[in-house]
Short mmCIF file of C-alpha atoms in Angstrom, two decimals:
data_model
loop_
_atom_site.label_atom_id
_atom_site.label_comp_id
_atom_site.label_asym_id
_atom_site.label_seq_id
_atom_site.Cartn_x
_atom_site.Cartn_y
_atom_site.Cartn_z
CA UNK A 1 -37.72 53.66 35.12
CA UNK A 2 -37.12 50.91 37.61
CA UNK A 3 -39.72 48.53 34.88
CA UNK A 4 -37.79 49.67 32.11
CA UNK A 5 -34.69 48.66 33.56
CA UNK A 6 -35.78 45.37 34.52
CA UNK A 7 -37.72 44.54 31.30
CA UNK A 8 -33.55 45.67 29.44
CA UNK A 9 -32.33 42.58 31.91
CA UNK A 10 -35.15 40.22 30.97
CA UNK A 11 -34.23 40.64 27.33
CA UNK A 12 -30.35 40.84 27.99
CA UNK A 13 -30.55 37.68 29.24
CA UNK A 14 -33.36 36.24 26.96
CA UNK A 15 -30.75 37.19 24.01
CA UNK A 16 -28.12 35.63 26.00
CA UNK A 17 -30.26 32.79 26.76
CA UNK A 18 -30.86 31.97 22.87
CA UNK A 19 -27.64 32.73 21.75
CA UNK A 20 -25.86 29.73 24.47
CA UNK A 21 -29.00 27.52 23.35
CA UNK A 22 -28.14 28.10 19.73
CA UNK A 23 -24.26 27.72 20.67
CA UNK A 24 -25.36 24.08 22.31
CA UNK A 25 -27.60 23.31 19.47
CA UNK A 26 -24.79 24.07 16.98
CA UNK A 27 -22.10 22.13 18.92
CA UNK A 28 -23.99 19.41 19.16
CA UNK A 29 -24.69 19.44 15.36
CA UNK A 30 -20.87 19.73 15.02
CA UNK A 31 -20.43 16.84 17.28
CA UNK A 32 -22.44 14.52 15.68
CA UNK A 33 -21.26 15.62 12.36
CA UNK A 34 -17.66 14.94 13.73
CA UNK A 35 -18.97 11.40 15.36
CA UNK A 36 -20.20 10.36 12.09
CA UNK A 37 -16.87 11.28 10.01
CA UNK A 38 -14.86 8.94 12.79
CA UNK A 39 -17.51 6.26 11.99
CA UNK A 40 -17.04 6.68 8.05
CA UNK A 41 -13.59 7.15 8.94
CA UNK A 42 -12.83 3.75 10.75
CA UNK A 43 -15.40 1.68 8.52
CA UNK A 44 -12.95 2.59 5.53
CA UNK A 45 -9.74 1.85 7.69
CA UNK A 46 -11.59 -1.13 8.38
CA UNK A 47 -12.66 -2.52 5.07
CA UNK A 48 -8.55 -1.31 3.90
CA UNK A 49 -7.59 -3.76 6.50
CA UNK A 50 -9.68 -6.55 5.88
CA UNK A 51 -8.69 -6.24 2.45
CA UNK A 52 -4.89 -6.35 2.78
CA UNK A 53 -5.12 -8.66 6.08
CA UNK A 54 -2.73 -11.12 6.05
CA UNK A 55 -5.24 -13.66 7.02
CA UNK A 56 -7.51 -12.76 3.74
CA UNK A 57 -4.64 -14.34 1.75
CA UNK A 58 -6.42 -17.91 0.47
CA UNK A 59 -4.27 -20.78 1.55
CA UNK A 60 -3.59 -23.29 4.32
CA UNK A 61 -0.60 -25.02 2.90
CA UNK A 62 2.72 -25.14 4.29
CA UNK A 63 4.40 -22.99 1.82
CA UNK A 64 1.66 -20.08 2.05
CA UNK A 65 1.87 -20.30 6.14
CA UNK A 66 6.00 -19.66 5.29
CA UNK A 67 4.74 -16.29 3.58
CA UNK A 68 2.89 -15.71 6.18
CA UNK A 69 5.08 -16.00 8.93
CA UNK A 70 7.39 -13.90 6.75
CA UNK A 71 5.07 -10.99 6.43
CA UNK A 72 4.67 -11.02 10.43
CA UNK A 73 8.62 -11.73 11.19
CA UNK A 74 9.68 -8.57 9.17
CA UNK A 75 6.35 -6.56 8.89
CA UNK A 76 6.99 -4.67 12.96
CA UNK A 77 10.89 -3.81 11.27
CA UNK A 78 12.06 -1.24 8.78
CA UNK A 79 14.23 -3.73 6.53
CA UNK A 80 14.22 -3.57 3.34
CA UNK A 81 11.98 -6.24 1.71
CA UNK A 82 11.97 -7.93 -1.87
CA UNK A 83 9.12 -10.28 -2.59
CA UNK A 84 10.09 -12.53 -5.51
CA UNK A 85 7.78 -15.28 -7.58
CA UNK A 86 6.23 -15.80 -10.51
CA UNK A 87 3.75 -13.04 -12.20
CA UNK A 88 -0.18 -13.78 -10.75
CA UNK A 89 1.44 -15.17 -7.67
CA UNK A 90 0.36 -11.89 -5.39
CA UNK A 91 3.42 -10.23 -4.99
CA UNK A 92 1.49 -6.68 -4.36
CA UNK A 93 -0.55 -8.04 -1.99
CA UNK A 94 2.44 -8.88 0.29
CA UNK A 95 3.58 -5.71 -0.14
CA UNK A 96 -0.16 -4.34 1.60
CA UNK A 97 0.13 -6.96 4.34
CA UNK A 98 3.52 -6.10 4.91
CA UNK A 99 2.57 -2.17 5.12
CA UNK A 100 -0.75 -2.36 6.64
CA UNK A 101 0.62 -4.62 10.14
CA UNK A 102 3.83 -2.35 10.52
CA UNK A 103 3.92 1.19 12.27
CA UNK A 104 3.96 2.86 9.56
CA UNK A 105 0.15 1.51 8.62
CA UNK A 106 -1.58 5.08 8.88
CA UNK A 107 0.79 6.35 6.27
CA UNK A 108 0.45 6.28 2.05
CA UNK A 109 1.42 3.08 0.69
CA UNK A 110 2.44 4.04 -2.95
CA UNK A 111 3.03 1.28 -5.32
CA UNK A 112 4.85 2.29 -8.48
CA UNK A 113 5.16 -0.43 -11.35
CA UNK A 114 8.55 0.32 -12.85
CA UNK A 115 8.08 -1.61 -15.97
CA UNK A 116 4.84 0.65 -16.75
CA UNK A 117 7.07 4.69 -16.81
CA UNK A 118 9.16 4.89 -19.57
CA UNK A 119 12.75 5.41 -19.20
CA UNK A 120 13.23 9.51 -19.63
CA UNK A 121 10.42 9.96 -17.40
CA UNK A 122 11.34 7.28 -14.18
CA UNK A 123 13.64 9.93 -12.13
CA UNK A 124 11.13 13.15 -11.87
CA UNK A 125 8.16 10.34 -11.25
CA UNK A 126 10.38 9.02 -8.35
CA UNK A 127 12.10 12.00 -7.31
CA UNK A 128 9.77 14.89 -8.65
CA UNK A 129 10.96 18.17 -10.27
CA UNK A 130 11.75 21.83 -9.82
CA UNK A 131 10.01 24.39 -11.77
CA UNK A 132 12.39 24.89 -15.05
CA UNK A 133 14.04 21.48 -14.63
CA UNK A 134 12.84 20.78 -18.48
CA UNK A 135 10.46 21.99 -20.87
CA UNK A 136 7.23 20.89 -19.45
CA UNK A 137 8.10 22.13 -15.77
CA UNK A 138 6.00 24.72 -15.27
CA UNK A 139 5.75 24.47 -11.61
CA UNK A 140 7.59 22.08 -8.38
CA UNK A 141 5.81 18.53 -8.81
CA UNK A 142 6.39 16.70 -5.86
CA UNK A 143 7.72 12.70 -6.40
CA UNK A 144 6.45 9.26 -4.85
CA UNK A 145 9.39 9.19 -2.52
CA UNK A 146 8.59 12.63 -1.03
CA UNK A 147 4.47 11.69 -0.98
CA UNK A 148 5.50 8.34 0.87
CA UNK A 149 6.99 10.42 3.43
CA UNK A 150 6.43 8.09 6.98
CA UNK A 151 4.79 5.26 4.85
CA UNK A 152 6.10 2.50 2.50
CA UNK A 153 7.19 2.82 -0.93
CA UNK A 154 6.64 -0.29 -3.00
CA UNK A 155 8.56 -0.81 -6.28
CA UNK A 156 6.91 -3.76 -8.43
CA UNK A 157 8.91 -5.20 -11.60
CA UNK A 158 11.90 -3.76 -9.57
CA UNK A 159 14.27 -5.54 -12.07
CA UNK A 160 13.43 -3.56 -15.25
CA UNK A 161 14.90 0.14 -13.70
CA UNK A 162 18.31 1.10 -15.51
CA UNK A 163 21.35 0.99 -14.21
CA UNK A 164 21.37 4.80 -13.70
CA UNK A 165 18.33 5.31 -12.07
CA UNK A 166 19.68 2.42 -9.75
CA UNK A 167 22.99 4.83 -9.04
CA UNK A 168 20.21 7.63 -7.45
CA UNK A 169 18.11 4.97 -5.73
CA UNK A 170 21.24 3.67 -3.79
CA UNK A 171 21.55 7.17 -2.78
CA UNK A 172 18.13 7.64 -1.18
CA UNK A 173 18.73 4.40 0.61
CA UNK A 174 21.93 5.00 2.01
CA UNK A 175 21.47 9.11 2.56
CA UNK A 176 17.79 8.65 3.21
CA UNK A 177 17.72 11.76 0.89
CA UNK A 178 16.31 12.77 -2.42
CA UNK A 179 17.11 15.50 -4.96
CA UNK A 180 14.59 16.65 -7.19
CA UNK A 181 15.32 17.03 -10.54
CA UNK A 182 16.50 20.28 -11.38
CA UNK A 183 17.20 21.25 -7.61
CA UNK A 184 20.05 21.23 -5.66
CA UNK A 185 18.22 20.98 -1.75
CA UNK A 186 18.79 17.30 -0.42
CA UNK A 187 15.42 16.40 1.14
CA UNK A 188 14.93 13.75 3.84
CA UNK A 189 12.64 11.17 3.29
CA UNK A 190 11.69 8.65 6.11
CA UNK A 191 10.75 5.49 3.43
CA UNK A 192 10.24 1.97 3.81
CA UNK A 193 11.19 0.37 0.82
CA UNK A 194 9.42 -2.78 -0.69
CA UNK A 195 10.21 -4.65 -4.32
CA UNK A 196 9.09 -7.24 -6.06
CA UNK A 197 10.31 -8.93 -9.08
CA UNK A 198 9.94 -12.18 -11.38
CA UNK A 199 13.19 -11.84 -12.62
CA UNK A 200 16.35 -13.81 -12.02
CA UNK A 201 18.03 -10.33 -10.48
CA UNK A 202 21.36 -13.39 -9.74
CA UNK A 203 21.26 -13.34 -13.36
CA UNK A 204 20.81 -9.75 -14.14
CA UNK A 205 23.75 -8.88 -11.65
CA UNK A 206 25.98 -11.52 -13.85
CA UNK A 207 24.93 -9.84 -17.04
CA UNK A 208 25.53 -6.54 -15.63
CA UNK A 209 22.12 -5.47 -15.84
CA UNK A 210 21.39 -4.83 -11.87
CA UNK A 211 24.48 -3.54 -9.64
CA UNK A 212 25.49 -5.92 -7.13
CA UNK A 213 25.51 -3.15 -4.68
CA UNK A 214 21.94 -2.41 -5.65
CA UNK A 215 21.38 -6.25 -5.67
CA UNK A 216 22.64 -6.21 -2.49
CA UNK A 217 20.21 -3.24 -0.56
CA UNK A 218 17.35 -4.70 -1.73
CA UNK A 219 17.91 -8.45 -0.98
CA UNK A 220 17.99 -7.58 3.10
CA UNK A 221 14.95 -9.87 3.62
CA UNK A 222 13.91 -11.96 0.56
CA UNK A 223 10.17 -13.36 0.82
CA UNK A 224 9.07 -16.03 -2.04
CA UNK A 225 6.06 -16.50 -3.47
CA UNK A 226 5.41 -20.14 -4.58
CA UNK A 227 3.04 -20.64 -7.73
CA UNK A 228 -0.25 -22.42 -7.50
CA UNK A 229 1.22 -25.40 -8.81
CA UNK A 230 3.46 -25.62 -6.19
CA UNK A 231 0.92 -25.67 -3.48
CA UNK A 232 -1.81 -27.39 -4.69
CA UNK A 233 -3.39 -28.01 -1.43
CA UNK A 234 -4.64 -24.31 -1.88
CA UNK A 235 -6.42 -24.87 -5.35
CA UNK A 236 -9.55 -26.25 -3.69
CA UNK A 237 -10.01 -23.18 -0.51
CA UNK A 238 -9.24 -20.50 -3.77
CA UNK A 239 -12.02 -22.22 -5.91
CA UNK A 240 -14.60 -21.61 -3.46
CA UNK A 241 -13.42 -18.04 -2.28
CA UNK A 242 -13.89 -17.35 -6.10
CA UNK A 243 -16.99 -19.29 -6.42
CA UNK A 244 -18.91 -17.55 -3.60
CA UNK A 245 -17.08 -13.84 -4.36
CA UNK A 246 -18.32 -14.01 -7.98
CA UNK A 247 -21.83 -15.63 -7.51
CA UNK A 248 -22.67 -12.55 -4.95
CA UNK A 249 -21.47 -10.00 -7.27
CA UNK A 250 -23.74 -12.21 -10.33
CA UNK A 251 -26.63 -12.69 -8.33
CA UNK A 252 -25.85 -16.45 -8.76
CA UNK A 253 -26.53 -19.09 -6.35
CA UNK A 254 -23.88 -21.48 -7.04
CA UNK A 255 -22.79 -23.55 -3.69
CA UNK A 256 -20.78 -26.59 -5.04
CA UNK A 257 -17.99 -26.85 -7.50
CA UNK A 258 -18.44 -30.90 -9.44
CA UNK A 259 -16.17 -33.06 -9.20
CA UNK A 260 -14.54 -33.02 -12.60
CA UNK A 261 -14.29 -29.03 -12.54
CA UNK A 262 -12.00 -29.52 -8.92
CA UNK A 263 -9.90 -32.13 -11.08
CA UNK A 264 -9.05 -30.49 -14.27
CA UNK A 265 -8.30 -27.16 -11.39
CA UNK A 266 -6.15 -29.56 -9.72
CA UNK A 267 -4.19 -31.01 -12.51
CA UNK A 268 -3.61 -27.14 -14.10
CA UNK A 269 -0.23 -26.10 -15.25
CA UNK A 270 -0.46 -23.09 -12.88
#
């Protein structure tokens, strides 16, 4: 009996012996599984950032080192931003820069382009709806305001929203609160708001197009975009970004851009 008794220990703890080696092997599968999510992880934020890094906008001129300093005066704040210039000039890439070096980096950054939603459709895309609100609401949707929750919410072609969807976005700016359409619960939304626009919105407010008042909460901190043709001294550092970005991606090796290529760049329109 006394053999018996010690061959039962000898396998109790044998059993209990594999099962803490398999619950070692198996955490340290987990562990490296986890380690090499963080790794994926950070190599995306990572490649994010260098794409929308301030520095990877092409340009040593004055006026482009004004943008920049811009983008780093206001980026650490949560004023209200409007980028204005010319269509091509990289309005939307501000906007990223802007996002990506405040606090609010490791939240969505949700660009809407207002010109692109048509008219009937602009407050439930925005706002979202309830289920009912209209024909085709056959459940809650949830809007860009609500999934930019903690993040940035960038408005491009800013100037082509009506004056009544202008009413409700004063109302979200001012209340920091949205009502979906068809409901009647206020919900609070922790935003930062950035628009762009190629419009004259001076203009628009004279023609009664934008609300002065809506003029007026957008235009806190006013960053401008100056065309190509106004900073020439760029034209040369862009060539070559382009030249060596597109020869990689063509399998090309192309090194030097001739002489009378960089002077029909340089005397452009733009």
């Amino acid at each position: 009996q006394g053999d018996d008794k010690f061959d039962d220990v000898v396998k109790f703890f044998g059993i209990v012996s594999l099962m803490i080696s398999q619950e070692i092997k198996l955490t340290k599968l987990l562990d490296k599984e986890t380690e090499s999510l963080k790794t994926e992880n950070l190599k995306l934020k990572n490649e994010l950032s260098n794409k929308y890094n301030i520095y990877n906008m092409i340009g040593k001129s004055y006026e482009i080192i004004d943008v920049y300093n811009n983008i780093q005066l206001v980026a650490s704040s949560n004023a209200n931003v409007i980028i204005r210039g010319e269509s091509g000039t990289g309005k939307e890439l501000v906007a990223h820069a802007i996002h990506n070096q405040s606090q609010r980096s490791k939240s969505p950054f949700i660009r809407i382009n207002c010109a692109a939603i048509p008219e009937n459709l602009i407050e439930s895309e925005l706002f979202g709806y309830e289920k009912g609100a209209f024909t085709d609401a056959v459940g809650l949707k949830i809007g860009k305001f609500e999934a930019a929750n903690q993040g940035t919410i960038f408005l491009d072609e800013v100037g082509e929203l009506k004056p009544q969807i202008q009413v409700k976005l004063l109302r979200v700016l001012q209340e920091r609160e949205i009502t979906r359409v068809g409901g009647i619960e206020s919900i609070k939304v922790d935003v930062r708001l950035i628009t762009a626009t190629n419009q004259d919105l001076e203009k628009a407010v004279e023609e009664n197009i934008i609300r002065e008042d809506f003029f007026y909460r957008l235009n806190v901190f006013p960053i401008h975009l100056p065309p190509l043709r106004q900073r020439k001294t760029d034209i040369i550092l862009l060539a070559e970004h382009f030249l060596e970005k597109y020869s990689k991606e063509n399998h090309k090796k192309i090194n030097v851009i001739s002489a009378d290529v960089i002077e029909k760049l340089y005397h452009y329109s733009w």
